[in-house]
Short mmCIF file of C-alpha atoms and ligand atoms in Angstrom, two decimals:
data_model
loop_
_atom_site.label_atom_id
_atom_site.label_comp_id
_atom_site.label_asym_id
_atom_site.label_seq_id
_atom_site.Cartn_x
_atom_site.Cartn_y
_atom_site.Cartn_z
CA MET A 139 2.13 14.87 5.38
CA ALA A 140 -0.19 12.61 7.30
CA LEU A 141 1.51 12.75 10.71
CA LYS A 142 1.63 16.02 12.59
CA THR A 143 5.04 16.87 13.96
CA THR A 144 3.68 18.85 16.89
CA PRO A 145 1.84 16.96 19.64
CA ALA A 146 -1.93 17.23 19.94
CA PRO A 147 -3.06 20.16 22.06
CA ALA A 148 -4.31 19.18 25.52
CA SER A 149 -7.78 20.44 24.69
CA THR A 150 -9.16 19.51 21.28
CA ALA A 151 -12.41 21.40 20.93
CA ALA A 152 -14.73 21.49 17.90
CA THR A 153 -15.23 25.19 18.63
CA SER A 154 -13.80 27.26 21.43
CA ALA A 155 -16.86 26.41 23.52
CA GLY A 156 -17.85 23.09 21.95
CA PRO A 157 -17.25 19.49 22.93
CA LYS A 158 -13.72 18.10 22.65
CA LEU A 159 -12.64 16.08 19.63
CA SER A 160 -10.49 12.95 19.74
CA ALA A 161 -6.85 13.67 20.58
CA LYS A 162 -5.90 10.71 18.37
CA ALA A 163 -7.60 12.25 15.33
CA GLU A 164 -5.77 15.50 16.05
CA ARG A 165 -2.42 13.77 15.61
CA PHE A 166 -2.64 13.27 11.85
CA THR A 167 -3.81 15.22 8.84
CA GLU A 168 -5.97 14.17 5.93
CA SER A 169 -4.21 11.99 3.39
CA VAL A 170 -1.85 14.05 1.26
CA ILE A 171 -2.21 11.51 -1.57
CA ARG A 172 -5.99 11.85 -1.68
CA GLU A 173 -5.65 15.64 -1.34
CA MET A 174 -3.45 15.72 -4.44
CA THR A 175 -6.24 14.00 -6.40
CA ARG A 176 -8.69 16.69 -5.29
CA LEU A 177 -6.19 19.40 -6.30
CA ALA A 178 -5.70 17.70 -9.67
CA LEU A 179 -9.46 17.82 -10.28
CA LYS A 180 -9.66 21.45 -9.17
CA HIS A 181 -6.86 22.60 -11.47
CA GLY A 182 -7.60 20.28 -14.38
CA ALA A 183 -4.18 18.67 -13.92
CA VAL A 184 -3.03 15.29 -15.22
CA ASN A 185 -3.26 13.10 -12.15
CA LEU A 186 -0.09 11.09 -11.57
CA SER A 187 -0.55 11.22 -7.79
CA GLN A 188 -3.02 8.65 -6.44
CA GLY A 189 -2.51 5.01 -7.39
CA PHE A 190 -5.66 4.14 -9.27
CA PRO A 191 -5.79 3.01 -12.90
CA ASP A 192 -7.53 5.33 -15.37
CA PHE A 193 -8.16 2.42 -17.74
CA PRO A 194 -11.04 -0.06 -17.47
CA ALA A 195 -11.15 -3.11 -15.21
CA PRO A 196 -11.27 -6.48 -17.04
CA ALA A 197 -14.66 -7.04 -18.72
CA GLU A 198 -15.17 -10.54 -17.30
CA ILE A 199 -14.77 -9.25 -13.73
CA LYS A 200 -17.20 -6.40 -14.30
CA ASP A 201 -19.67 -8.83 -15.90
CA ALA A 202 -19.40 -11.13 -12.88
CA ALA A 203 -20.24 -8.22 -10.55
CA LYS A 204 -23.24 -7.24 -12.66
CA ALA A 205 -24.43 -10.85 -12.79
CA ALA A 206 -24.09 -11.15 -9.00
CA ILE A 207 -26.31 -8.12 -8.48
CA ASP A 208 -28.85 -9.51 -10.96
CA ALA A 209 -28.74 -12.83 -9.15
CA ASP A 210 -29.70 -10.96 -5.99
CA ILE A 211 -26.49 -11.42 -4.10
CA ASN A 212 -27.29 -8.10 -2.50
CA GLN A 213 -27.58 -8.80 1.21
CA TYR A 214 -24.90 -9.09 3.88
CA ALA A 215 -22.34 -11.75 3.12
CA ILE A 216 -20.93 -13.74 6.06
CA THR A 217 -19.15 -11.14 8.19
CA TRP A 218 -15.67 -12.56 7.57
CA GLY A 219 -16.32 -13.14 3.87
CA ALA A 220 -18.49 -15.17 1.50
CA LYS A 221 -17.40 -18.80 1.52
CA LYS A 222 -16.87 -18.91 -2.24
CA PHE A 223 -14.58 -15.88 -2.05
CA ARG A 224 -12.61 -17.19 0.93
CA ASP A 225 -12.14 -20.50 -0.87
CA ALA A 226 -10.82 -18.60 -3.89
CA ILE A 227 -8.44 -16.55 -1.71
CA ALA A 228 -7.05 -19.73 -0.14
CA ALA A 229 -6.63 -21.39 -3.55
CA ASN A 230 -4.93 -18.27 -4.93
CA PHE A 231 -2.47 -18.04 -2.01
CA GLU A 232 -1.57 -21.69 -2.45
CA ARG A 233 -1.25 -21.26 -6.22
CA PHE A 234 1.14 -18.30 -6.08
CA GLN A 235 2.95 -18.77 -2.77
CA GLY A 236 2.48 -22.47 -2.01
CA VAL A 237 0.97 -21.79 1.40
CA ALA A 238 -2.12 -23.84 2.29
CA VAL A 239 -4.52 -21.95 4.56
CA ASP A 240 -7.89 -22.89 6.02
CA PRO A 241 -10.56 -20.59 4.56
CA GLU A 242 -12.86 -21.40 7.48
CA ARG A 243 -10.45 -20.25 10.19
CA GLU A 244 -7.64 -18.23 8.64
CA ILE A 245 -9.15 -15.61 6.31
CA THR A 246 -11.03 -12.38 7.00
CA VAL A 247 -12.46 -10.44 4.07
CA CYS A 248 -12.42 -6.69 4.73
CA CYS A 249 -13.28 -3.39 3.04
CA GLY A 250 -10.00 -3.12 1.15
CA SER A 251 -6.53 -3.84 2.44
CA THR A 252 -6.85 -0.49 4.21
CA GLU A 253 -9.42 -1.90 6.61
CA ALA A 254 -7.61 -5.24 6.80
CA MET A 255 -4.46 -3.43 8.02
CA LEU A 256 -6.28 -1.37 10.64
CA SER A 257 -8.43 -4.29 11.86
CA ALA A 258 -5.31 -6.46 12.10
CA MET A 259 -3.47 -3.82 14.11
CA MET A 260 -6.41 -3.22 16.42
CA ALA A 261 -6.62 -6.98 16.95
CA ILE A 262 -3.03 -7.32 18.19
CA ILE A 263 -1.93 -4.00 19.72
CA ASN A 264 -1.94 -3.28 23.45
CA PRO A 265 -0.93 -0.01 25.15
CA GLY A 266 2.86 0.30 25.13
CA ASP A 267 3.33 -1.94 22.08
CA GLU A 268 5.70 -0.85 19.32
CA THR A 269 5.60 -1.54 15.60
CA VAL A 270 8.63 -1.45 13.31
CA VAL A 271 7.94 0.41 10.07
CA PHE A 272 10.28 0.89 7.11
CA GLU A 273 10.61 4.52 6.03
CA PRO A 274 9.65 5.94 3.54
CA PHE A 275 6.29 4.31 4.23
CA TYR A 276 2.83 4.21 2.68
CA GLU A 277 1.23 7.09 4.52
CA ASN A 278 -1.67 5.07 6.03
CA TYR A 279 0.72 3.23 8.35
CA GLY A 280 1.24 6.39 10.43
CA PRO A 281 -2.43 6.97 11.30
CA ASP A 282 -2.92 3.18 11.58
CA ALA A 283 -0.38 3.18 14.41
CA ILE A 284 -2.03 6.12 16.16
CA LEU A 285 -5.55 4.71 15.85
CA SER A 286 -4.53 1.27 17.12
CA GLY A 287 -2.36 2.73 19.88
CA ALA A 288 1.02 1.45 18.65
CA THR A 289 4.24 3.44 18.85
CA PRO A 290 6.01 3.22 15.46
CA ARG A 291 9.79 2.71 15.33
CA PHE A 292 11.01 3.78 11.89
CA VAL A 293 13.86 2.10 10.04
CA LYS A 294 15.31 3.75 6.95
CA LEU A 295 15.31 2.28 3.47
CA HIS A 296 18.37 3.92 1.92
CA PRO A 297 18.37 5.15 -1.69
CA PRO A 298 19.23 4.46 -4.42
CA ASP A 299 18.41 0.76 -3.87
CA TRP A 300 16.25 1.32 -0.80
CA THR A 301 18.18 -1.24 1.22
CA PHE A 302 18.09 -1.33 5.02
CA ASP A 303 21.01 -1.66 7.41
CA PRO A 304 20.52 -4.94 9.36
CA ASP A 305 22.00 -3.32 12.48
CA GLU A 306 19.54 -0.42 12.29
CA LEU A 307 16.71 -2.91 11.91
CA ALA A 308 17.92 -5.01 14.84
CA ALA A 309 18.16 -1.87 16.99
CA ALA A 310 14.49 -1.08 16.34
CA PHE A 311 13.32 -4.42 17.78
CA GLY A 312 12.99 -5.04 21.49
CA PRO A 313 10.75 -6.44 24.20
CA ARG A 314 7.98 -3.96 23.35
CA THR A 315 7.90 -4.86 19.65
CA LYS A 316 4.54 -6.37 18.72
CA ALA A 317 4.89 -6.38 14.92
CA ILE A 318 6.82 -5.25 11.90
CA ILE A 319 4.87 -3.77 9.01
CA LEU A 320 6.29 -4.82 5.67
CA ASN A 321 5.09 -3.66 2.26
CA THR A 322 6.58 -5.60 -0.63
CA PRO A 323 6.57 -4.77 -3.53
CA ASN A 324 6.88 -1.38 -1.93
CA ASN A 325 5.03 1.88 -2.23
CA PRO A 326 6.56 4.46 -2.67
CA THR A 327 10.03 3.10 -3.52
CA GLY A 328 9.28 0.21 -5.90
CA LYS A 329 11.59 -2.00 -3.85
CA VAL A 330 10.92 -5.75 -3.88
CA PHE A 331 12.37 -7.34 -0.74
CA GLU A 332 14.72 -10.23 -1.47
CA ARG A 333 14.91 -13.55 0.32
CA ALA A 334 18.03 -12.66 2.33
CA GLU A 335 16.36 -9.47 3.57
CA LEU A 336 13.22 -11.38 4.47
CA GLU A 337 15.34 -13.88 6.39
CA THR A 338 16.86 -11.05 8.41
CA ILE A 339 13.36 -9.82 9.21
CA ARG A 340 12.23 -13.38 10.04
CA ASN A 341 15.11 -13.90 12.45
CA LEU A 342 14.19 -10.75 14.37
CA CYS A 343 10.49 -11.65 14.47
CA VAL A 344 11.34 -15.07 15.88
CA LYS A 345 13.91 -13.67 18.32
CA TRP A 346 11.49 -11.11 19.74
CA ASN A 347 8.39 -13.30 19.37
CA CYS A 348 6.42 -10.77 17.36
CA PHE A 349 4.11 -10.63 14.36
CA ALA A 350 4.79 -9.47 10.81
CA ILE A 351 1.97 -7.72 8.97
CA THR A 352 2.70 -7.81 5.27
CA ASP A 353 0.96 -5.62 2.71
CA GLU A 354 1.31 -7.50 -0.57
CA ILE A 355 -1.17 -5.69 -2.79
CA TYR A 356 1.40 -5.14 -5.56
CA GLU A 357 2.45 -8.81 -5.64
CA HIS A 358 1.96 -9.14 -9.41
CA MET A 359 3.59 -5.88 -10.50
CA LEU A 360 7.18 -7.05 -10.88
CA TYR A 361 9.91 -5.97 -13.32
CA ASP A 362 13.50 -6.84 -14.24
CA GLY A 363 13.18 -10.42 -13.02
CA ALA A 364 12.12 -9.44 -9.48
CA ARG A 365 10.24 -12.16 -7.60
CA HIS A 366 7.65 -11.63 -4.90
CA ILE A 367 8.16 -13.78 -1.81
CA SER A 368 5.51 -13.79 0.90
CA LEU A 369 7.09 -13.62 4.33
CA ALA A 370 4.61 -16.32 5.44
CA THR A 371 6.48 -18.83 3.26
CA LEU A 372 9.66 -18.56 5.35
CA GLU A 373 10.25 -21.19 7.98
CA GLY A 374 8.89 -20.06 11.32
CA MET A 375 6.73 -17.31 9.82
CA ARG A 376 3.51 -19.02 8.74
CA ASP A 377 1.74 -18.54 12.05
CA ARG A 378 3.22 -15.18 13.00
CA THR A 379 2.52 -13.44 9.68
CA ILE A 380 -0.68 -11.57 8.89
CA THR A 381 -0.73 -11.43 5.09
CA ILE A 382 -2.80 -8.60 3.66
CA ASN A 383 -3.94 -8.32 0.08
CA ALA A 384 -6.83 -6.95 -2.01
CA LEU A 385 -8.56 -6.96 -5.36
CA SER A 386 -7.80 -3.23 -5.77
CA LYS A 387 -4.53 -3.21 -7.68
CA THR A 388 -4.26 -6.65 -9.30
CA TYR A 389 -7.69 -6.36 -10.93
CA SER A 390 -7.83 -2.55 -11.37
CA VAL A 391 -10.85 -2.14 -9.09
CA THR A 392 -9.62 0.24 -6.38
CA GLY A 393 -13.16 1.58 -5.89
CA TRP A 394 -14.61 -1.80 -4.98
CA ARG A 395 -13.02 -1.82 -1.53
CA VAL A 396 -12.48 -5.55 -1.18
CA GLY A 397 -9.40 -6.91 0.59
CA TRP A 398 -8.46 -9.60 3.11
CA ALA A 399 -6.18 -10.69 5.91
CA ILE A 400 -4.74 -14.21 6.17
CA ALA A 401 -3.57 -15.21 9.65
CA ALA A 402 -3.39 -18.16 12.06
CA PRO A 403 -6.76 -19.17 13.57
CA ALA A 404 -6.41 -17.41 16.94
CA VAL A 405 -5.24 -14.20 15.27
CA THR A 406 -7.99 -14.44 12.68
CA ALA A 407 -10.60 -14.82 15.43
CA ALA A 408 -9.46 -11.48 16.90
CA ILE A 409 -9.31 -9.76 13.50
CA ARG A 410 -12.81 -11.01 12.65
CA LYS A 411 -14.25 -9.51 15.84
CA VAL A 412 -12.73 -6.09 15.15
CA HIS A 413 -13.74 -6.23 11.50
CA ASP A 414 -17.33 -7.23 12.37
CA PHE A 415 -17.90 -4.22 14.57
CA VAL A 416 -16.10 -1.77 12.29
CA THR A 417 -17.74 -2.60 8.96
CA VAL A 418 -19.83 -5.84 9.30
CA GLY A 419 -18.59 -6.90 5.89
CA ALA A 420 -17.39 -6.10 2.40
CA ALA A 421 -19.73 -5.71 -0.60
CA ALA A 422 -21.40 -9.09 -1.25
CA PRO A 423 -21.74 -8.96 -5.07
CA LEU A 424 -18.16 -7.77 -5.42
CA GLN A 425 -16.92 -10.72 -3.38
CA GLU A 426 -18.76 -12.95 -5.84
CA ALA A 427 -16.92 -11.26 -8.73
CA GLY A 428 -13.71 -11.45 -6.72
CA ALA A 429 -13.98 -15.24 -6.61
CA LEU A 430 -13.84 -15.25 -10.40
CA ALA A 431 -11.03 -12.68 -10.52
CA LEU A 432 -8.80 -14.76 -8.26
CA GLN A 433 -9.10 -17.68 -10.66
CA MET A 434 -7.88 -15.76 -13.71
CA PRO A 435 -5.43 -17.78 -15.82
CA ALA A 436 -1.66 -17.29 -15.64
CA SER A 437 -1.80 -15.26 -18.87
CA TYR A 438 -3.78 -12.54 -17.05
CA TYR A 439 -1.00 -11.95 -14.53
CA GLU A 440 1.74 -12.17 -17.18
CA THR A 441 -0.01 -9.57 -19.33
CA LEU A 442 -0.59 -7.34 -16.30
CA ALA A 443 3.13 -7.31 -15.44
CA ARG A 444 4.18 -6.88 -19.08
CA GLU A 445 1.86 -3.92 -19.61
CA TYR A 446 2.97 -2.28 -16.39
CA LEU A 447 6.60 -2.67 -17.45
CA VAL A 448 5.82 -0.72 -20.64
CA ARG A 449 4.09 1.97 -18.55
CA ARG A 450 7.01 2.12 -16.11
CA ASP A 451 9.51 2.64 -18.90
CA ARG A 452 7.24 5.20 -20.57
CA LEU A 453 7.02 7.32 -17.42
CA LEU A 454 10.71 6.87 -16.64
CA GLY A 455 11.46 8.32 -20.06
CA ILE A 456 9.10 11.26 -19.62
CA LEU A 457 10.37 12.15 -16.14
CA THR A 458 14.04 11.76 -16.99
CA GLY A 459 13.55 13.89 -20.10
CA ALA A 460 11.90 16.60 -17.98
CA GLY A 461 14.89 16.73 -15.60
CA PHE A 462 13.88 14.44 -12.75
CA ARG A 463 16.38 12.00 -11.30
CA CYS A 464 14.43 8.73 -11.09
CA PHE A 465 14.83 5.76 -8.78
CA LYS A 466 13.94 2.87 -11.07
CA PRO A 467 11.28 0.71 -9.40
CA HIS A 468 11.41 -3.10 -9.65
CA GLY A 469 7.87 -3.56 -8.38
CA ALA A 470 4.53 -1.78 -7.69
CA TYR A 471 3.49 1.17 -9.87
CA TYR A 472 5.24 4.27 -8.58
CA ILE A 473 8.41 6.16 -9.40
CA MET A 474 10.22 8.04 -6.64
CA THR A 475 12.17 10.97 -8.01
CA ASP A 476 14.76 13.44 -6.82
CA ILE A 477 13.74 17.04 -7.56
CA SER A 478 16.90 18.82 -6.41
CA ALA A 479 17.70 20.00 -9.95
CA PHE A 480 14.66 22.28 -10.01
CA GLY A 481 15.82 24.48 -7.14
CA PHE A 482 12.53 24.69 -5.23
CA PRO A 483 12.63 25.17 -1.44
CA ASP A 484 10.91 21.84 -0.81
CA ASP A 485 8.72 19.07 -2.23
CA VAL A 486 5.42 20.66 -1.20
CA ALA A 487 6.24 23.96 -2.92
CA PHE A 488 7.29 22.09 -6.05
CA ALA A 489 4.21 19.81 -6.03
CA LYS A 490 1.97 22.88 -5.72
CA TYR A 491 3.78 24.58 -8.59
CA LEU A 492 3.48 21.44 -10.71
CA VAL A 493 -0.25 21.03 -10.14
CA THR A 494 -1.21 24.71 -10.52
CA GLU A 495 1.26 26.04 -13.11
CA ILE A 496 2.37 23.00 -15.10
CA GLY A 497 -0.80 20.93 -14.75
CA VAL A 498 0.56 17.64 -13.41
CA ALA A 499 -0.22 16.21 -9.97
CA ALA A 500 2.33 14.15 -8.01
CA VAL A 501 2.74 13.32 -4.32
CA PRO A 502 5.23 15.28 -2.18
CA GLY A 503 7.93 12.97 -0.78
CA SER A 504 7.45 14.33 2.75
CA SER A 505 4.15 12.46 3.07
CA PHE A 506 6.15 9.22 3.24
CA TYR A 507 8.40 10.32 6.11
CA ARG A 508 7.80 11.07 9.78
CA ASP A 509 10.10 14.09 9.50
CA PRO A 510 8.99 16.06 6.43
CA ALA A 511 12.51 17.40 5.92
CA GLU A 512 13.66 13.92 4.91
CA GLY A 513 11.29 13.80 1.95
CA ARG A 514 11.84 17.34 0.78
CA HIS A 515 13.90 16.31 -2.27
CA HIS A 516 11.40 13.70 -3.41
CA LEU A 517 8.23 13.55 -5.47
CA ARG A 518 6.32 10.34 -6.25
CA PHE A 519 4.59 9.73 -9.57
CA THR A 520 2.32 6.79 -10.46
CA PHE A 521 2.28 5.02 -13.80
CA CYS A 522 -1.02 3.11 -13.56
CA LYS A 523 -2.28 5.29 -16.40
CA LYS A 524 -3.21 4.99 -20.05
CA GLU A 525 -1.12 6.22 -22.98
CA SER A 526 -3.20 9.36 -23.57
CA THR A 527 -2.54 10.37 -19.94
CA PHE A 528 1.21 9.91 -20.47
CA GLN A 529 1.04 12.01 -23.62
CA ALA A 530 -0.73 14.83 -21.79
CA ALA A 531 1.74 14.61 -18.91
CA ALA A 532 4.72 14.64 -21.30
CA ALA A 533 3.44 17.74 -23.10
CA ARG A 534 2.96 19.60 -19.84
CA LEU A 535 6.20 18.52 -18.18
CA ALA A 536 8.09 19.70 -21.27
CA LYS A 537 7.34 23.23 -20.03
CA LEU A 538 9.43 22.66 -16.90
CA THR A 539 12.72 24.48 -16.75
CA ARG A 540 15.73 23.70 -14.61
C1 PLP B 757 0.89 -0.10 -0.01
C2 PLP B 757 -0.58 0.12 -0.11
N1 PLP B 757 -1.39 -0.52 0.73
C3 PLP B 757 -2.72 -0.35 0.67
C4 PLP B 757 -3.31 0.50 -0.25
C5 PLP B 757 -4.80 0.64 -0.28
O1 PLP B 757 -5.35 -0.54 -0.76
P1 PLP B 757 -6.90 -0.86 -0.75
O2 PLP B 757 -7.51 -0.20 -1.94
O3 PLP B 757 -6.97 -2.34 -0.87
O4 PLP B 757 -7.48 -0.41 0.53
C6 PLP B 757 -2.50 1.19 -1.15
C7 PLP B 757 -3.10 2.12 -2.14
O5 PLP B 757 -2.46 2.85 -2.82
C8 PLP B 757 -1.10 1.00 -1.07
O6 PLP B 757 -0.28 1.63 -1.90
#
């Protein structure tokens, strides 16, 4: 898991006699998700752990990146994003969510949504501030809170539908609340937050005068009629929402590291300052290609969702057949499972067995919870994979016995 349950030792030394390391960095581990990818490579396992497609990115987007390099768009872009790309982000947000934003004052292009989230948090958090985080959560949000100095208050999403109890949510808000972090469509649960739920969240944000930071990178991966609603579209939320998104998932370019944050001008000014001194800027030629990507026709997004639906159902079939109890996702590209039937002591032991003995990598559920015990019956699989990967996974998982 990413968060350590024991507090950092008072003295964090590189060696017994060496200089001290950061106490903040001592409070979390390396990413379990990324570690599972390394283990998959080491053991030659089929990698259903980390969420990156193993099929090619669209040819026209790759061509645009190559053309941008050839056209010598190879120097620093404007720190907060190339104008052409910011214009395309604004047009895309208006096209899909109907929200008009000013690309000159309300958008910051970052190195992936990962940097956008951390820069946004560092731009708004003061000592003593709290953030409300739904649990299970995408593991980065734990270290993000530590690095920015926020104290997370976790609110459960309850299986099987991953709903939250409005009273539990209300109890997590208070005078110290600076922001709620919302990821919809959600990793790891596949939940897509509905309008009534978003209204409950909105009412609390307004009541306690706090921000919402929304991670919407799976906005186009929707199944079973689910609809993605940006929190910024709700009355009273436009100027208190920081909307985060990226090229990574929608255009199958997770390695490009291009994302962005959309926020009201004063908030954007603070995010831009943090971003500038953390990374200066995102890759210039890839922003050029991103401008083209964001203008893809409606058919691109329809095909994307349709193909992911086929992959979801394919993996659901494989996992169910192998004895996993699956929580059917309505968005994003992960399947949370219940592994109780296999009789292992916990999720980490089972994940290790799977990767070393069966040859399939998945992510232990505990990495999505503050208390590892709460995720011990879960394992998360991703389905952003090609058919041959599913075939290999199916053949290997058939060896599992209950
Ligand atoms: C919810 C969520 N947010 C952010 C990221 C990382 O996105 P990016 O590649 O844009 O940094 C991921 C990657 O899996 C994710 O699942």
